[in-house]
mmCIF file of C-alpha atoms in Angstrom:
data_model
loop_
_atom_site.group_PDB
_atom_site.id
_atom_site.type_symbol
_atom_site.label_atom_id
_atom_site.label_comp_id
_atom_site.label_asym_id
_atom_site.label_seq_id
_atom_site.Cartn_x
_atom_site.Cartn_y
_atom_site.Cartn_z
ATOM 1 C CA UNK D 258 -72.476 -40.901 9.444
ATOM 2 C CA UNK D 259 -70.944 -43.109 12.633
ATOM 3 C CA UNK D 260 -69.960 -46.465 11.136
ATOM 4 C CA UNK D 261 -68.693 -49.607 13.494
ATOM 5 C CA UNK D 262 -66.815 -52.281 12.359
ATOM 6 C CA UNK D 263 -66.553 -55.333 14.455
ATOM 7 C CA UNK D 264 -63.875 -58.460 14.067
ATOM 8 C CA UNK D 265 -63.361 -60.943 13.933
ATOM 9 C CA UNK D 266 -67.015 -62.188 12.822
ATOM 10 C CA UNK D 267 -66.232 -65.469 14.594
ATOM 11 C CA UNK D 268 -63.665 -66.622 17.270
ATOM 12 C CA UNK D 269 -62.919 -69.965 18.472
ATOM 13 C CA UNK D 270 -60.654 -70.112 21.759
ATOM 14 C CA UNK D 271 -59.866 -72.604 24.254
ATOM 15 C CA UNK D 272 -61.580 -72.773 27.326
ATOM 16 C CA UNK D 273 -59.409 -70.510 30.041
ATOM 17 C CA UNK D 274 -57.252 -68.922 27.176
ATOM 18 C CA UNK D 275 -58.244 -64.924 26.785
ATOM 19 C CA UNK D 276 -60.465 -63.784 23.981
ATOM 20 C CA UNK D 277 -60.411 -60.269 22.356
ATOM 21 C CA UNK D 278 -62.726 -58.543 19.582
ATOM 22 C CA UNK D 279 -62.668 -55.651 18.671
ATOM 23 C CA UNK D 280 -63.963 -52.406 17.219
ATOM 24 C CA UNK D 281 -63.072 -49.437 15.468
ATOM 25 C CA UNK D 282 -65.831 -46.529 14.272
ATOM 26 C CA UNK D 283 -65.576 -43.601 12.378
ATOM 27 C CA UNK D 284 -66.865 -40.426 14.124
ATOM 28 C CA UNK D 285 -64.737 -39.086 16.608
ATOM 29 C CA UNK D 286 -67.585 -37.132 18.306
ATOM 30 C CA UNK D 287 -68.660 -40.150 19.421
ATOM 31 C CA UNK D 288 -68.111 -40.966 23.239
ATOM 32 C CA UNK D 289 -70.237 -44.021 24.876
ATOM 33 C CA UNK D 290 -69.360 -47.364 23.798
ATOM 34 C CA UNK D 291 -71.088 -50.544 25.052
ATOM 35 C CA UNK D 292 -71.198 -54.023 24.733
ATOM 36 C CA UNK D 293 -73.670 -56.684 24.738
ATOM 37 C CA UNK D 294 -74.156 -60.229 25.048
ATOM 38 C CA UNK D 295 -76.645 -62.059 23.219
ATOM 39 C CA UNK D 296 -77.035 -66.151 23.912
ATOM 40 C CA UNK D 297 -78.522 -68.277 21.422
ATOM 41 C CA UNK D 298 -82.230 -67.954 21.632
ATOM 42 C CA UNK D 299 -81.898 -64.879 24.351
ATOM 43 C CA UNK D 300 -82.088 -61.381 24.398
ATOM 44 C CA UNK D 301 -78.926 -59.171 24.373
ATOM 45 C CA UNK D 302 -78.015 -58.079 27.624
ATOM 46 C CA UNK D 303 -75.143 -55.213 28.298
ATOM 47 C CA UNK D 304 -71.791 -56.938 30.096
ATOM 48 C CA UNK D 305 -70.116 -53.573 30.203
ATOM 49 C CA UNK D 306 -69.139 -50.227 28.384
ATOM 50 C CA UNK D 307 -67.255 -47.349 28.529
ATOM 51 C CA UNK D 308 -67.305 -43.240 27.722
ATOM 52 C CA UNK D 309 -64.889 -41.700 25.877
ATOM 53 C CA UNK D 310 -63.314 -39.743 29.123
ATOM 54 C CA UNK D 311 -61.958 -43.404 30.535
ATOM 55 C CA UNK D 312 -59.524 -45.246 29.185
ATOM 56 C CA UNK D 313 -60.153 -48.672 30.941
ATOM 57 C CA UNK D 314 -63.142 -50.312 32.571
ATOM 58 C CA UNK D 315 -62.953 -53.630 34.168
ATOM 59 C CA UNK D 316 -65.500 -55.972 35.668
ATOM 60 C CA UNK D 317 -63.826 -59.215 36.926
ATOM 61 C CA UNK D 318 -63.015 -61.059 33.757
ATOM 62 C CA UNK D 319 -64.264 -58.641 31.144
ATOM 63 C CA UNK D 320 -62.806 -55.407 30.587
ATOM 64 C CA UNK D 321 -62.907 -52.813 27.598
ATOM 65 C CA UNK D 322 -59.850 -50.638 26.574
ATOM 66 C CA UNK D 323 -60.421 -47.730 24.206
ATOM 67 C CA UNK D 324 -58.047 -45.620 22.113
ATOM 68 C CA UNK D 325 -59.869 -42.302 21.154
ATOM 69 C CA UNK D 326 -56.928 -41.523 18.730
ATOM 70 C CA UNK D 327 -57.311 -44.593 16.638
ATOM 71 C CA UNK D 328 -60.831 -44.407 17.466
ATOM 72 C CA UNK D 329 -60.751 -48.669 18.111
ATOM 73 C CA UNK D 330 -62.163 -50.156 21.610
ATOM 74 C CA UNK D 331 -61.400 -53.498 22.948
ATOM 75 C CA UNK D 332 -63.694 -56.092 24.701
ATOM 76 C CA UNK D 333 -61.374 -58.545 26.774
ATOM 77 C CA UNK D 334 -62.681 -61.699 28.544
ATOM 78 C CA UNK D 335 -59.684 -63.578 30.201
ATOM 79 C CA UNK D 336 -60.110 -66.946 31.643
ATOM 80 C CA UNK D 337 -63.075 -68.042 29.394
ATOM 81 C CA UNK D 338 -65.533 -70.597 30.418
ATOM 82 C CA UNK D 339 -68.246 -72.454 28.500
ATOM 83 C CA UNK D 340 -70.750 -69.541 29.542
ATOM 84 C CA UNK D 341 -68.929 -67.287 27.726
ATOM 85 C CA UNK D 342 -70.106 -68.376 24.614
ATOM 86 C CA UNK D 343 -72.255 -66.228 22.508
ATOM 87 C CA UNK D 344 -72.552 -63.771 19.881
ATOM 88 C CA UNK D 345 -71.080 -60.280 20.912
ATOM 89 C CA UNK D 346 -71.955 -56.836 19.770
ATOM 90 C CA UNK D 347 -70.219 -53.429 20.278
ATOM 91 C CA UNK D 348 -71.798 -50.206 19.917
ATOM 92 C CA UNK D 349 -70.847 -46.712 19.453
ATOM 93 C CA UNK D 350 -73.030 -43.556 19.867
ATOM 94 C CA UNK D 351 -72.630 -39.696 20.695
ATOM 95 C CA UNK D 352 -75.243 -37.586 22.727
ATOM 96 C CA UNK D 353 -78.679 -37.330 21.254
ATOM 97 C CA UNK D 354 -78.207 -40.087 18.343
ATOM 98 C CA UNK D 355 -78.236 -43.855 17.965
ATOM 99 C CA UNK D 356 -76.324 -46.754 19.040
ATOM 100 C CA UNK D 357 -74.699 -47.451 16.037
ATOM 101 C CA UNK D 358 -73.661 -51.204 16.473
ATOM 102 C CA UNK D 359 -71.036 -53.498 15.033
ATOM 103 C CA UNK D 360 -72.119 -56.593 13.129
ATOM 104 C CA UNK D 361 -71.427 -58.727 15.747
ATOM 105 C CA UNK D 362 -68.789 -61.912 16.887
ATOM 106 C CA UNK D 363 -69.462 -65.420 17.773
ATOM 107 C CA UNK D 364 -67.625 -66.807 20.501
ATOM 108 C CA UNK D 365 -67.376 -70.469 21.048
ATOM 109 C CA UNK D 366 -64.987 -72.041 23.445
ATOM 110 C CA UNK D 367 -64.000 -75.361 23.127
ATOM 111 C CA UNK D 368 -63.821 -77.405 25.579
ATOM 112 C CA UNK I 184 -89.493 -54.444 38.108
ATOM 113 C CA UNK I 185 -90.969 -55.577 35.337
ATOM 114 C CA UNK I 186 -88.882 -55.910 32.750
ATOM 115 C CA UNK I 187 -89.524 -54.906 28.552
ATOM 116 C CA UNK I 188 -92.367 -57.018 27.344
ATOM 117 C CA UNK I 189 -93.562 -57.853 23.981
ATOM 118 C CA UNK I 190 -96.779 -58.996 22.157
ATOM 119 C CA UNK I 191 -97.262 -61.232 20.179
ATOM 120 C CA UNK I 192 -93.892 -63.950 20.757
ATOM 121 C CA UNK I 193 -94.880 -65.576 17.570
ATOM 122 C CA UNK I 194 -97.224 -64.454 14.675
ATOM 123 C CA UNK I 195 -97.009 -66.413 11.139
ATOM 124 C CA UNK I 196 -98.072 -63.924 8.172
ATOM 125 C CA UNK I 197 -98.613 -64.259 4.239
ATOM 126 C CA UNK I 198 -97.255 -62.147 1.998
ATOM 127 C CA UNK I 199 -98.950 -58.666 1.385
ATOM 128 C CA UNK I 200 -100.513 -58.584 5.256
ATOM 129 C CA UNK I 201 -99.652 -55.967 7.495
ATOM 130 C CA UNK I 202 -99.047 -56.690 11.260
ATOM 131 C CA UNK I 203 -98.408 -54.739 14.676
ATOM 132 C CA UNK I 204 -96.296 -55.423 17.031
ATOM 133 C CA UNK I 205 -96.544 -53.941 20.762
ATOM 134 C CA UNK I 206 -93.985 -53.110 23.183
ATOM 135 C CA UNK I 207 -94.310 -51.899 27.004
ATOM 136 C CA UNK I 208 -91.026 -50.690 28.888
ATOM 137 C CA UNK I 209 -90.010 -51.000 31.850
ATOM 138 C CA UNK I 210 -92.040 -48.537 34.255
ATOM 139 C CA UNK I 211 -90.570 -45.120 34.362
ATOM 140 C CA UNK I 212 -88.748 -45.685 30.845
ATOM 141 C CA UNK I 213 -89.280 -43.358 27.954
ATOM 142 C CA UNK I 214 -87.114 -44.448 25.038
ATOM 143 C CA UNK I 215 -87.813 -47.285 23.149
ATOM 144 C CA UNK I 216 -86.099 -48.150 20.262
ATOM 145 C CA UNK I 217 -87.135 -51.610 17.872
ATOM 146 C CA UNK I 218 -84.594 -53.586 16.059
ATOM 147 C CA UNK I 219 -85.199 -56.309 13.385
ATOM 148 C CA UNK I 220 -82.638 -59.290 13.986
ATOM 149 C CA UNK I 221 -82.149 -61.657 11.016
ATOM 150 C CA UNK I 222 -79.279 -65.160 10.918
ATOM 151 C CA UNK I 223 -75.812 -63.609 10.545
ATOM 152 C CA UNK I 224 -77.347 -59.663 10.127
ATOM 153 C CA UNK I 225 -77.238 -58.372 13.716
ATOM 154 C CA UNK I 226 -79.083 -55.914 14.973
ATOM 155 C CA UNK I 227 -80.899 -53.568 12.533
ATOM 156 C CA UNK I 228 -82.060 -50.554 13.875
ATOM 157 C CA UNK I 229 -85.533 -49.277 12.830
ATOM 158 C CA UNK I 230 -86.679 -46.225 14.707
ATOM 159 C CA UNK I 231 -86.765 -44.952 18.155
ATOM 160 C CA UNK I 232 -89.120 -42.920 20.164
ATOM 161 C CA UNK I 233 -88.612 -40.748 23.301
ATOM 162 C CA UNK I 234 -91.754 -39.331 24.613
ATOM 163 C CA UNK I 235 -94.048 -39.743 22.103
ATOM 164 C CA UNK I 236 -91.636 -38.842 19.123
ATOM 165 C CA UNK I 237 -89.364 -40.361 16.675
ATOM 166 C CA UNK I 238 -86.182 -39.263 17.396
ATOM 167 C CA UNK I 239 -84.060 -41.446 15.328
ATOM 168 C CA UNK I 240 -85.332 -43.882 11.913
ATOM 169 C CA UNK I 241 -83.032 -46.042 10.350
ATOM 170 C CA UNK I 242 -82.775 -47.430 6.820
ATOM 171 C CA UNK I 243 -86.051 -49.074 6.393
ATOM 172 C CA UNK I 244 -88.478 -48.790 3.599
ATOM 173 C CA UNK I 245 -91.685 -46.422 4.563
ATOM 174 C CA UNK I 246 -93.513 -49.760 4.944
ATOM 175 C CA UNK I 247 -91.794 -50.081 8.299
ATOM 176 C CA UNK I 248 -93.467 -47.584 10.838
ATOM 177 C CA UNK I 249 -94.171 -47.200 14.852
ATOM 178 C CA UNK I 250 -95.586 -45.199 17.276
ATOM 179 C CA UNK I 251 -95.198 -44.406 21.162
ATOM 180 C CA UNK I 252 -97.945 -43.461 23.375
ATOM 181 C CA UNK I 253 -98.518 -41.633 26.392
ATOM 182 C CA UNK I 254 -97.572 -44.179 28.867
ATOM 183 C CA UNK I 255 -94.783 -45.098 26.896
ATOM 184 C CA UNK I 256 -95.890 -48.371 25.498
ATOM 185 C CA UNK I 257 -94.875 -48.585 21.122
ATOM 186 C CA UNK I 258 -96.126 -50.324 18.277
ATOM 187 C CA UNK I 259 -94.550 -51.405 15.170
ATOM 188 C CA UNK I 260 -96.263 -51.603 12.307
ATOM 189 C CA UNK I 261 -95.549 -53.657 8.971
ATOM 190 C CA UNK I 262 -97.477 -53.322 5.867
ATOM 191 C CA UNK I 263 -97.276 -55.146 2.627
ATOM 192 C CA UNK I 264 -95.684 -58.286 4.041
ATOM 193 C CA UNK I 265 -92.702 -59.426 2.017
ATOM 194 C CA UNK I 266 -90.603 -62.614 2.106
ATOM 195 C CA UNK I 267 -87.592 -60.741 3.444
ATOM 196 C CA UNK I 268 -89.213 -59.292 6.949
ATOM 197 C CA UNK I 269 -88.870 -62.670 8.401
ATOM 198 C CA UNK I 270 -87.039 -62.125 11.503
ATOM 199 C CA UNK I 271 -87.198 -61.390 15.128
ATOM 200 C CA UNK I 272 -87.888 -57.706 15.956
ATOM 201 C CA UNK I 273 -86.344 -56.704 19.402
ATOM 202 C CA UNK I 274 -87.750 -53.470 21.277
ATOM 203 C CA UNK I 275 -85.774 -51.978 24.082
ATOM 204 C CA UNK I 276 -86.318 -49.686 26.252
ATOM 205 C CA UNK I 277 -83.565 -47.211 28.329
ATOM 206 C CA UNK I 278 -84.206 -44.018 30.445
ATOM 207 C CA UNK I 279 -81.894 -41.579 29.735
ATOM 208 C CA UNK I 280 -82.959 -38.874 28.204
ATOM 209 C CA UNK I 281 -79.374 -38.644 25.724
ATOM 210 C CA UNK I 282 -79.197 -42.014 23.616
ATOM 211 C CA UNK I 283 -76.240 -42.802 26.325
ATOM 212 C CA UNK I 284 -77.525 -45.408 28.798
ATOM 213 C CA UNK I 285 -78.013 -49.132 28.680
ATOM 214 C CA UNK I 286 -80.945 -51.038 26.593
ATOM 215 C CA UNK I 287 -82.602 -53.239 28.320
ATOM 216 C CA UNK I 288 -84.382 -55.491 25.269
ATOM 217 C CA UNK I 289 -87.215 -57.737 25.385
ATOM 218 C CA UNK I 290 -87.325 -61.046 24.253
ATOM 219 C CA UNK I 291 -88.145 -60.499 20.815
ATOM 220 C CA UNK I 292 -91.533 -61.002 18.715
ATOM 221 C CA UNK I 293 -90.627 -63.718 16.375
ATOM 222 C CA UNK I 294 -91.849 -62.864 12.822
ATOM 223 C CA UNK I 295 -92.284 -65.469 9.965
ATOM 224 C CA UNK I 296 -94.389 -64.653 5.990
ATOM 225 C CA UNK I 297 -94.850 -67.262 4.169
#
């Protein structure tokens, strides 16, 4: 079955420097990829994702690449600010089954 | 719109009870899917139901069950309380009829046997 691994399990960047996790899964049928955001004590809440016929998809400071080849995808957040921090999952899934999600990556940026 | 709501917030058990947990979507929604969320485990998926039937289960002992009803609203059920189910169990709820479309969660029935 799909599997998702997610790193790095914790990242630490300075406030306005760029931050980037990422993902790789294992079935290449899959083909919709999303991320969420999940602050401490809050519900996770999608910030973007992507289908497997795009490439790129960018909203302001956050965009995901993905390379259907290596079968990895990218979150990017540029410019971070102190709202940025949280814990971040990716996802994978293919018509008809699960999201299959990564384990998740805490982002804290220091002030 | 009303967004996914869930009963009870809180709920403090003993070991060996059972206990239900209800979900309502948001209005015209007919997937929900329930997740158990534990420190540092992320989000483990239990089953999901689109129109009245599991679709998808995950890798949960039979003691972990749920149903969906007509209007869409789901229950979880828990029997035989253990130490370990401790956790927040998140239900979300999406449209699409394909598995493809964005969760929107609610905020999580908090979970604690003693």
């Amino acid at each position: 079955g799909e599997n998702v691994e997610q790193h790095p399990s914790t990242l630490s960047v300075q406030e306005g420097d760029s931050a980037v996790i990422k993902c790789t899964y294992s079935d290449s049928a899959s083909n919709y990829f999303p991320w969420y955001k999940q602050e401490l004590g809050k519900r996770p809440q999608l910030i973007i994702d992507i289908r497997s016929n795009v490439g790129e998809k960018k909203d302001q400071r956050i965009a995901v690449t993905l390379n259907k080849t290596a079968k990895h995808f990218s979150l990017h957040i540029t410019e971070t600010q102190p709202e940025d921090s949280a814990v971040y999952f990716c996802a994978a899934s293919k018509r008809n089954y699960q999201l299959i999600w990564g384990a998740g990556t805490k982002l804290i940026i220091k002030p | 719109k009303a967004g996914v709501t869930q009963t009870p917030r809180y709920l403090i058990k003993t070991r060996g009870q059972q206990v239900t947990l209800s979900c309502s979507p948001i209005s015209g929604h007919r997937s929900v899917s329930w997740y158990q969320q534990t420190p540092g485990q992320g989000l483990q998926f239990l089953f999901e139901y689109f129109s009245e039937t599991q679709r998808n289960k995950g890798n949960f002992p039979g003691r972990f069950s749920g149903r969906q009803f007509s209007n869409s609203r789901s229950e979880m059920n828990v029997s035989t309380l253990e130490l370990g189910d401790s956790a927040l169990y998140l239900c979300a709820s999406s449209a699409p009829a394909t598995n493809t479309g964005e969760l929107f969660f609610g905020e999580g029935s908090r979970l604690t046997v003693l």
